[in-house]
PDB file of C-alpha atoms in Angstrom:
ATOM      1  CA  SER Y1063      90.687 189.362 158.417  1.00 50.00           C
ATOM      2  CA  LEU Y1064      87.997 186.670 158.736  1.00 55.00           C
ATOM      3  CA  GLY Y1065      89.685 184.994 161.744  1.00 62.00           C
ATOM      4  CA  GLY Y1066      89.706 181.423 160.181  1.00 65.00           C
ATOM      5  CA  ALA Y1067      85.966 181.571 159.359  1.00 69.00           C
ATOM      6  CA  VAL Y1068      84.935 180.400 155.974  1.00 66.00           C
ATOM      7  CA  PRO Y1069      84.086 183.493 153.911  1.00 60.00           C
ATOM      8  CA  PHE Y1070      80.733 184.050 152.066  1.00 62.00           C
ATOM      9  CA  ASP Y1071      80.966 184.583 148.326  1.00 54.00           C
ATOM     10  CA  THR Y1072      80.122 188.151 148.863  1.00 59.00           C
ATOM     11  CA  ASP Y1073      83.315 188.591 150.985  1.00 60.00           C
ATOM     12  CA  MET Y1074      85.637 187.121 148.337  1.00 59.00           C
ATOM     13  CA  PRO Y1075      86.433 188.121 144.756  1.00 60.00           C
ATOM     14  CA  CYS Y1076      85.274 185.153 142.863  1.00 60.00           C
ATOM     15  CA  GLU Y1077      83.444 186.386 139.806  1.00 62.00           C
ATOM     16  CA  GLY Y1078      85.007 188.099 136.862  1.00 66.00           C
ATOM     17  CA  VAL Y1079      88.317 188.636 138.661  1.00 70.00           C
ATOM     18  CA  GLU Y1080      90.626 190.447 136.165  1.00 76.00           C
ATOM     19  CA  VAL Y1081      93.970 189.059 135.574  1.00 78.00           C
ATOM     20  CA  GLY Y1082      95.854 190.876 132.855  1.00 84.00           C
ATOM     21  CA  ALA Y1083      93.627 190.995 129.673  1.00 82.00           C
ATOM     22  CA  GLY Y1084      91.394 188.185 130.954  1.00 74.00           C
ATOM     23  CA  ALA Y1085      89.268 187.166 133.925  1.00 71.00           C
ATOM     24  CA  PHE Y1086      88.452 184.118 135.977  1.00 65.00           C
ATOM     25  CA  TRP Y1087      85.575 182.893 138.156  1.00 65.00           C
ATOM     26  CA  ILE Y1088      85.816 180.412 141.079  1.00 66.00           C
ATOM     27  CA  ILE Y1089      82.791 178.307 140.702  1.00 63.00           C
ATOM     28  CA  ARG Y1090      81.433 174.768 141.654  1.00 61.00           C
ATOM     29  CA  PRO Y1091      78.531 172.867 140.346  1.00 61.00           C
ATOM     30  CA  ASP Y1092      75.372 172.716 142.335  1.00 60.00           C
ATOM     31  CA  PHE Y1093      73.562 169.502 141.465  1.00 58.00           C
ATOM     32  CA  GLU Y1094      70.455 170.409 143.355  1.00 61.00           C
ATOM     33  CA  ASP Y1095      69.430 173.157 140.993  1.00 58.00           C
ATOM     34  CA  ASP Y1096      71.521 172.347 137.938  1.00 53.00           C
ATOM     35  CA  ARG Y1097      73.595 175.573 138.021  1.00 54.00           C
ATOM     36  CA  TYR Y1098      77.025 176.572 139.307  1.00 53.00           C
ATOM     37  CA  GLN Y1099      77.405 178.485 142.525  1.00 54.00           C
ATOM     38  CA  LEU Y1100      80.153 181.153 142.948  1.00 51.00           C
ATOM     39  CA  TYR Y1101      83.148 180.690 145.243  1.00 51.00           C
ATOM     40  CA  GLY Y1102      83.325 176.950 145.300  1.00 56.00           C
ATOM     41  CA  VAL Y1103      85.845 174.242 144.765  1.00 61.00           C
ATOM     42  CA  VAL Y1104      85.256 170.578 143.992  1.00 66.00           C
ATOM     43  CA  ASP Y1105      87.591 168.173 145.416  1.00 71.00           C
ATOM     44  CA  GLU Y1106      88.821 166.015 142.557  1.00 78.00           C
ATOM     45  CA  ALA Y1107      89.038 162.906 144.852  1.00 80.00           C
ATOM     46  CA  SER Y1108      85.225 163.227 145.242  1.00 81.00           C
ATOM     47  CA  LYS Y1109      85.162 162.185 141.468  1.00 86.00           C
ATOM     48  CA  LEU Y1110      85.607 158.817 139.829  1.00 90.00           C
ATOM     49  CA  ASN Y1111      89.235 158.498 138.534  1.00 90.00           C
ATOM     50  CA  LEU Y1112      89.359 157.120 135.000  1.00 90.00           C
ATOM     51  CA  ASN Y1113      92.688 155.466 135.654  1.00 88.00           C
ATOM     52  CA  THR Y1114      91.636 153.637 138.714  1.00 83.00           C
ATOM     53  CA  ALA Y1115      87.904 152.817 137.940  1.00 77.00           C
ATOM     54  CA  SER Y1116      87.966 151.927 134.269  1.00 50.00           C
ATOM     55  CA  ALA Y1117      86.037 148.726 133.538  1.00 51.00           C
ATOM     56  CA  SER Y1118      88.251 145.727 132.664  1.00 45.00           C
ATOM     57  CA  THR Y1119      87.887 141.937 132.806  1.00 41.00           C
ATOM     58  CA  THR Y1120      89.933 139.121 134.080  1.00 39.00           C
ATOM     59  CA  MET Y1121      91.528 136.464 131.931  1.00 35.00           C
ATOM     60  CA  SER Y1122      88.360 134.307 132.702  1.00 37.00           C
ATOM     61  CA  GLY Y1123      86.316 137.042 131.221  1.00 43.00           C
ATOM     62  CA  THR Y1124      84.586 138.063 134.440  1.00 42.00           C
ATOM     63  CA  ALA Y1125      84.150 141.764 135.333  1.00 42.00           C
ATOM     64  CA  THR Y1126      86.461 143.260 137.990  1.00 44.00           C
ATOM     65  CA  ALA Y1127      85.043 145.175 141.051  1.00 42.00           C
ATOM     66  CA  THR Y1128      85.540 148.510 139.312  1.00 47.00           C
ATOM     67  CA  ALA Y1129      83.003 147.949 136.600  1.00 56.00           C
ATOM     68  CA  PRO Y1130      79.901 148.768 139.044  1.00 69.00           C
ATOM     69  CA  LEU Y1131      81.388 152.201 139.810  1.00 80.00           C
ATOM     70  CA  LEU Y1132      81.296 153.028 136.041  1.00 84.00           C
ATOM     71  CA  ALA Y1133      77.840 151.453 135.767  1.00 81.00           C
ATOM     72  CA  ASN Y1134      76.413 153.837 138.232  1.00 85.00           C
ATOM     73  CA  LEU Y1135      77.291 157.023 136.130  1.00 89.00           C
ATOM     74  CA  PRO Y1136      74.185 158.597 134.320  1.00 87.00           C
ATOM     75  CA  ASN Y1137      73.685 157.169 130.868  1.00 89.00           C
ATOM     76  CA  MET Y1138      76.624 154.807 131.022  1.00 91.00           C
ATOM     77  CA  THR Y1139      76.442 151.614 128.947  1.00 91.00           C
ATOM     78  CA  ALA Y1140      78.459 148.458 129.225  1.00 90.00           C
ATOM     79  CA  GLU Y1141      80.102 148.990 125.871  1.00 91.00           C
ATOM     80  CA  VAL Y1142      81.302 152.579 126.785  1.00 92.00           C
ATOM     81  CA  ALA Y1143      82.549 151.271 130.150  1.00 91.00           C
ATOM     82  CA  ALA Y1144      84.450 148.453 128.237  1.00 91.00           C
ATOM     83  CA  ALA Y1145      86.006 150.813 125.700  1.00 92.00           C
ATOM     84  CA  MET Y1146      87.231 153.065 128.587  1.00 91.00           C
ATOM     85  CA  GLY Y1147      88.922 150.049 130.177  1.00 90.00           C
ATOM     86  CA  ASP Y1148      90.496 148.949 126.899  1.00 92.00           C
ATOM     87  CA  TRP Y1149      91.753 152.395 126.156  1.00 93.00           C
ATOM     88  CA  ARG Y1150      93.788 152.427 129.289  1.00 92.00           C
ATOM     89  CA  ASP Y1151      94.753 148.782 129.658  1.00 92.00           C
ATOM     90  CA  THR Y1152      98.193 147.688 128.463  1.00 92.00           C
ATOM     91  CA  ASN Y1153      97.051 144.884 126.189  1.00 92.00           C
ATOM     92  CA  ASP Y1154      95.557 144.539 122.737  1.00 92.00           C
ATOM     93  CA  SER Y1155      92.701 142.264 123.699  1.00 91.00           C
ATOM     94  CA  ALA Y1156      89.361 143.891 123.513  1.00 91.00           C
ATOM     95  CA  ASN Y1157      86.940 143.468 126.439  1.00 88.00           C
ATOM     96  CA  LEU Y1158      83.319 142.324 125.529  1.00 89.00           C
ATOM     97  CA  GLY Y1159      81.838 145.340 123.851  1.00 90.00           C
ATOM     98  CA  GLY Y1160      85.097 147.300 124.179  1.00 91.00           C
ATOM     99  CA  ALA Y1161      87.749 148.294 121.506  1.00 94.00           C
ATOM    100  CA  GLU Y1162      91.443 148.018 120.888  1.00 95.00           C
ATOM    101  CA  SER Y1163      93.656 149.246 117.846  1.00 95.00           C
ATOM    102  CA  ASP Y1164      91.982 146.746 115.429  1.00 95.00           C
ATOM    103  CA  TYR Y1165      88.788 148.801 115.754  1.00 96.00           C
ATOM    104  CA  TYR Y1166      90.429 152.431 115.841  1.00 96.00           C
ATOM    105  CA  LEU Y1167      92.515 151.731 112.859  1.00 96.00           C
ATOM    106  CA  THR Y1168      89.409 151.128 110.741  1.00 96.00           C
ATOM    107  CA  LEU Y1169      88.069 154.652 111.272  1.00 95.00           C
ATOM    108  CA  ASN Y1170      88.432 157.368 108.743  1.00 95.00           C
ATOM    109  CA  ASP Y1171      90.914 159.219 110.966  1.00 94.00           C
ATOM    110  CA  ALA Y1172      92.630 156.024 112.136  1.00 96.00           C
ATOM    111  CA  TYR Y1173      94.636 155.852 115.308  1.00 95.00           C
ATOM    112  CA  TYR Y1174      95.949 153.370 117.873  1.00 96.00           C
ATOM    113  CA  ALA Y1175      94.493 152.591 121.115  1.00 95.00           C
ATOM    114  CA  LYS Y1176      96.532 154.391 123.744  1.00 95.00           C
ATOM    115  CA  ASN Y1177      96.972 151.387 126.141  1.00 94.00           C
ATOM    116  CA  ALA Y1178      98.141 153.733 128.889  1.00 94.00           C
ATOM    117  CA  PRO Y1179      96.499 155.892 131.629  1.00 93.00           C
ATOM    118  CA  PHE Y1180      94.179 158.738 130.676  1.00 94.00           C
ATOM    119  CA  GLU Y1181      95.808 162.147 130.677  1.00 93.00           C
ATOM    120  CA  THR Y1182      92.584 164.224 130.500  1.00 93.00           C
ATOM    121  CA  VAL Y1183      88.885 163.497 130.785  1.00 92.00           C
ATOM    122  CA  GLU Y1184      88.247 164.915 127.389  1.00 93.00           C
ATOM    123  CA  GLU Y1185      90.607 162.014 125.925  1.00 95.00           C
ATOM    124  CA  LEU Y1186      87.514 159.909 126.328  1.00 96.00           C
ATOM    125  CA  LEU Y1187      86.237 161.448 123.184  1.00 95.00           C
ATOM    126  CA  LEU Y1188      88.614 159.200 121.343  1.00 96.00           C
ATOM    127  CA  ASP Y1189      86.977 156.073 122.913  1.00 95.00           C
ATOM    128  CA  LYS Y1190      84.568 153.895 120.947  1.00 95.00           C
ATOM    129  CA  ASP Y1191      80.956 154.943 121.526  1.00 94.00           C
ATOM    130  CA  MET Y1192      81.867 158.062 123.551  1.00 95.00           C
ATOM    131  CA  THR Y1193      80.048 161.189 122.087  1.00 94.00           C
ATOM    132  CA  PRO Y1194      80.385 164.918 123.190  1.00 91.00           C
ATOM    133  CA  GLU Y1195      76.707 164.669 124.283  1.00 91.00           C
ATOM    134  CA  LEU Y1196      77.482 161.743 126.594  1.00 94.00           C
ATOM    135  CA  LEU Y1197      80.801 163.289 127.919  1.00 94.00           C
ATOM    136  CA  LEU Y1198      79.808 166.910 128.091  1.00 89.00           C
ATOM    137  CA  GLY Y1199      76.034 166.795 128.243  1.00 89.00           C
ATOM    138  CA  GLU Y1200      74.148 169.878 127.160  1.00 88.00           C
ATOM    139  CA  ASP Y1201      76.660 172.282 128.374  1.00 80.00           C
ATOM    140  CA  ARG Y1202      78.843 172.149 125.257  1.00 80.00           C
ATOM    141  CA  ASN Y1203      80.750 175.347 126.142  1.00 79.00           C
ATOM    142  CA  ARG Y1204      81.055 174.298 129.693  1.00 74.00           C
ATOM    143  CA  ASN Y1205      80.010 177.621 131.141  1.00 73.00           C
ATOM    144  CA  GLY Y1206      77.522 176.090 133.765  1.00 70.00           C
ATOM    145  CA  VAL Y1207      74.529 177.728 132.043  1.00 74.00           C
ATOM    146  CA  LEU Y1208      71.862 176.298 129.837  1.00 78.00           C
ATOM    147  CA  ASP Y1209      72.392 178.586 126.727  1.00 82.00           C
ATOM    148  CA  GLU Y1210      70.152 179.064 123.838  1.00 87.00           C
ATOM    149  CA  GLY Y1211      70.299 175.877 121.761  1.00 87.00           C
ATOM    150  CA  GLU Y1212      71.743 173.806 124.344  1.00 87.00           C
ATOM    151  CA  ASP Y1213      68.534 172.355 125.843  1.00 87.00           C
ATOM    152  CA  THR Y1214      68.630 169.275 123.544  1.00 88.00           C
ATOM    153  CA  ASN Y1215      65.975 167.357 125.337  1.00 87.00           C
ATOM    154  CA  GLY Y1216      63.655 170.327 126.172  1.00 88.00           C
ATOM    155  CA  ASP Y1217      63.451 169.940 129.885  1.00 88.00           C
ATOM    156  CA  GLY Y1218      64.819 173.244 130.806  1.00 84.00           C
ATOM    157  CA  LYS Y1219      67.498 171.584 133.087  1.00 83.00           C
ATOM    158  CA  LEU Y1220      71.218 171.447 132.450  1.00 81.00           C
ATOM    159  CA  ASP Y1221      72.582 167.990 131.825  1.00 84.00           C
ATOM    160  CA  ARG Y1222      76.264 168.110 132.703  1.00 81.00           C
ATOM    161  CA  GLY Y1223      77.346 164.739 131.187  1.00 88.00           C
ATOM    162  CA  LEU Y1224      79.753 162.293 132.423  1.00 91.00           C
ATOM    163  CA  ALA Y1225      82.632 164.907 132.618  1.00 89.00           C
ATOM    164  CA  ALA Y1226      81.172 166.327 135.886  1.00 85.00           C
ATOM    165  CA  PHE Y1227      81.631 163.010 137.773  1.00 88.00           C
ATOM    166  CA  LEU Y1228      85.193 161.988 136.244  1.00 91.00           C
ATOM    167  CA  THR Y1229      88.766 163.014 136.875  1.00 89.00           C
ATOM    168  CA  VAL Y1230      92.241 161.904 136.162  1.00 90.00           C
ATOM    169  CA  TYR Y1231      93.829 164.149 138.798  1.00 86.00           C
ATOM    170  CA  SER Y1232      93.084 162.475 141.992  1.00 80.00           C
ATOM    171  CA  THR Y1233      95.252 159.715 143.598  1.00 72.00           C
ATOM    172  CA  GLU Y1234      94.511 156.554 145.563  1.00 64.00           C
ATOM    173  CA  ALA Y1235      96.488 155.323 148.604  1.00 62.00           C
ATOM    174  CA  ASN Y1236      98.627 152.200 147.887  1.00 61.00           C
ATOM    175  CA  ALA Y1237      96.861 150.403 150.884  1.00 63.00           C
ATOM    176  CA  PRO Y1238      93.401 149.245 151.585  1.00 65.00           C
ATOM    177  CA  SER Y1239      91.608 150.747 154.607  1.00 65.00           C
ATOM    178  CA  ALA Y1240      92.085 147.451 156.586  1.00 67.00           C
ATOM    179  CA  SER Y1241      95.965 147.923 156.233  1.00 64.00           C
ATOM    180  CA  GLY Y1242      98.451 146.032 154.196  1.00 64.00           C
ATOM    181  CA  ALA Y1243      99.715 146.614 150.507  1.00 61.00           C
ATOM    182  CA  ARG Y1244      97.269 146.450 147.666  1.00 58.00           C
TER     183      ARG Y1244
END
């Protein structure tokens, strides 16, 4: 018994723990040295929720307050942010630089814009201008290690992409911090 103390990673099974015919690791990203640390959990609420922070515009065409949150993400462009907002909004009007069904239906593998909340972060790969490189960075197999052939920019550091900063699993209170309904 640890008596309520936070255990060290050496005290807890967190690496290659066998379950049936498979195994799992409990890890978390360490952005200081671009690696993963054993025995760690990342709070999903510390990430930007795609369903509450997607860029959108008002009827007058001005950006809402959520757009700057997306703009602060690494390698984010106004067009990618606009497409993210269009994917989850409930209308068929494209934001400036964004896309709706009229764009997606012109693609070789045509599909409709979802016009509903994101269900996974990986769903972003359906959005206009979103690429696996932008979303997943260099860690294409998502193992937290810069493997051979993944260092696309040659700097020797792992670029995790946007996925490391995004979620669809957090919730937001339905009241602002100053009280009252949203």
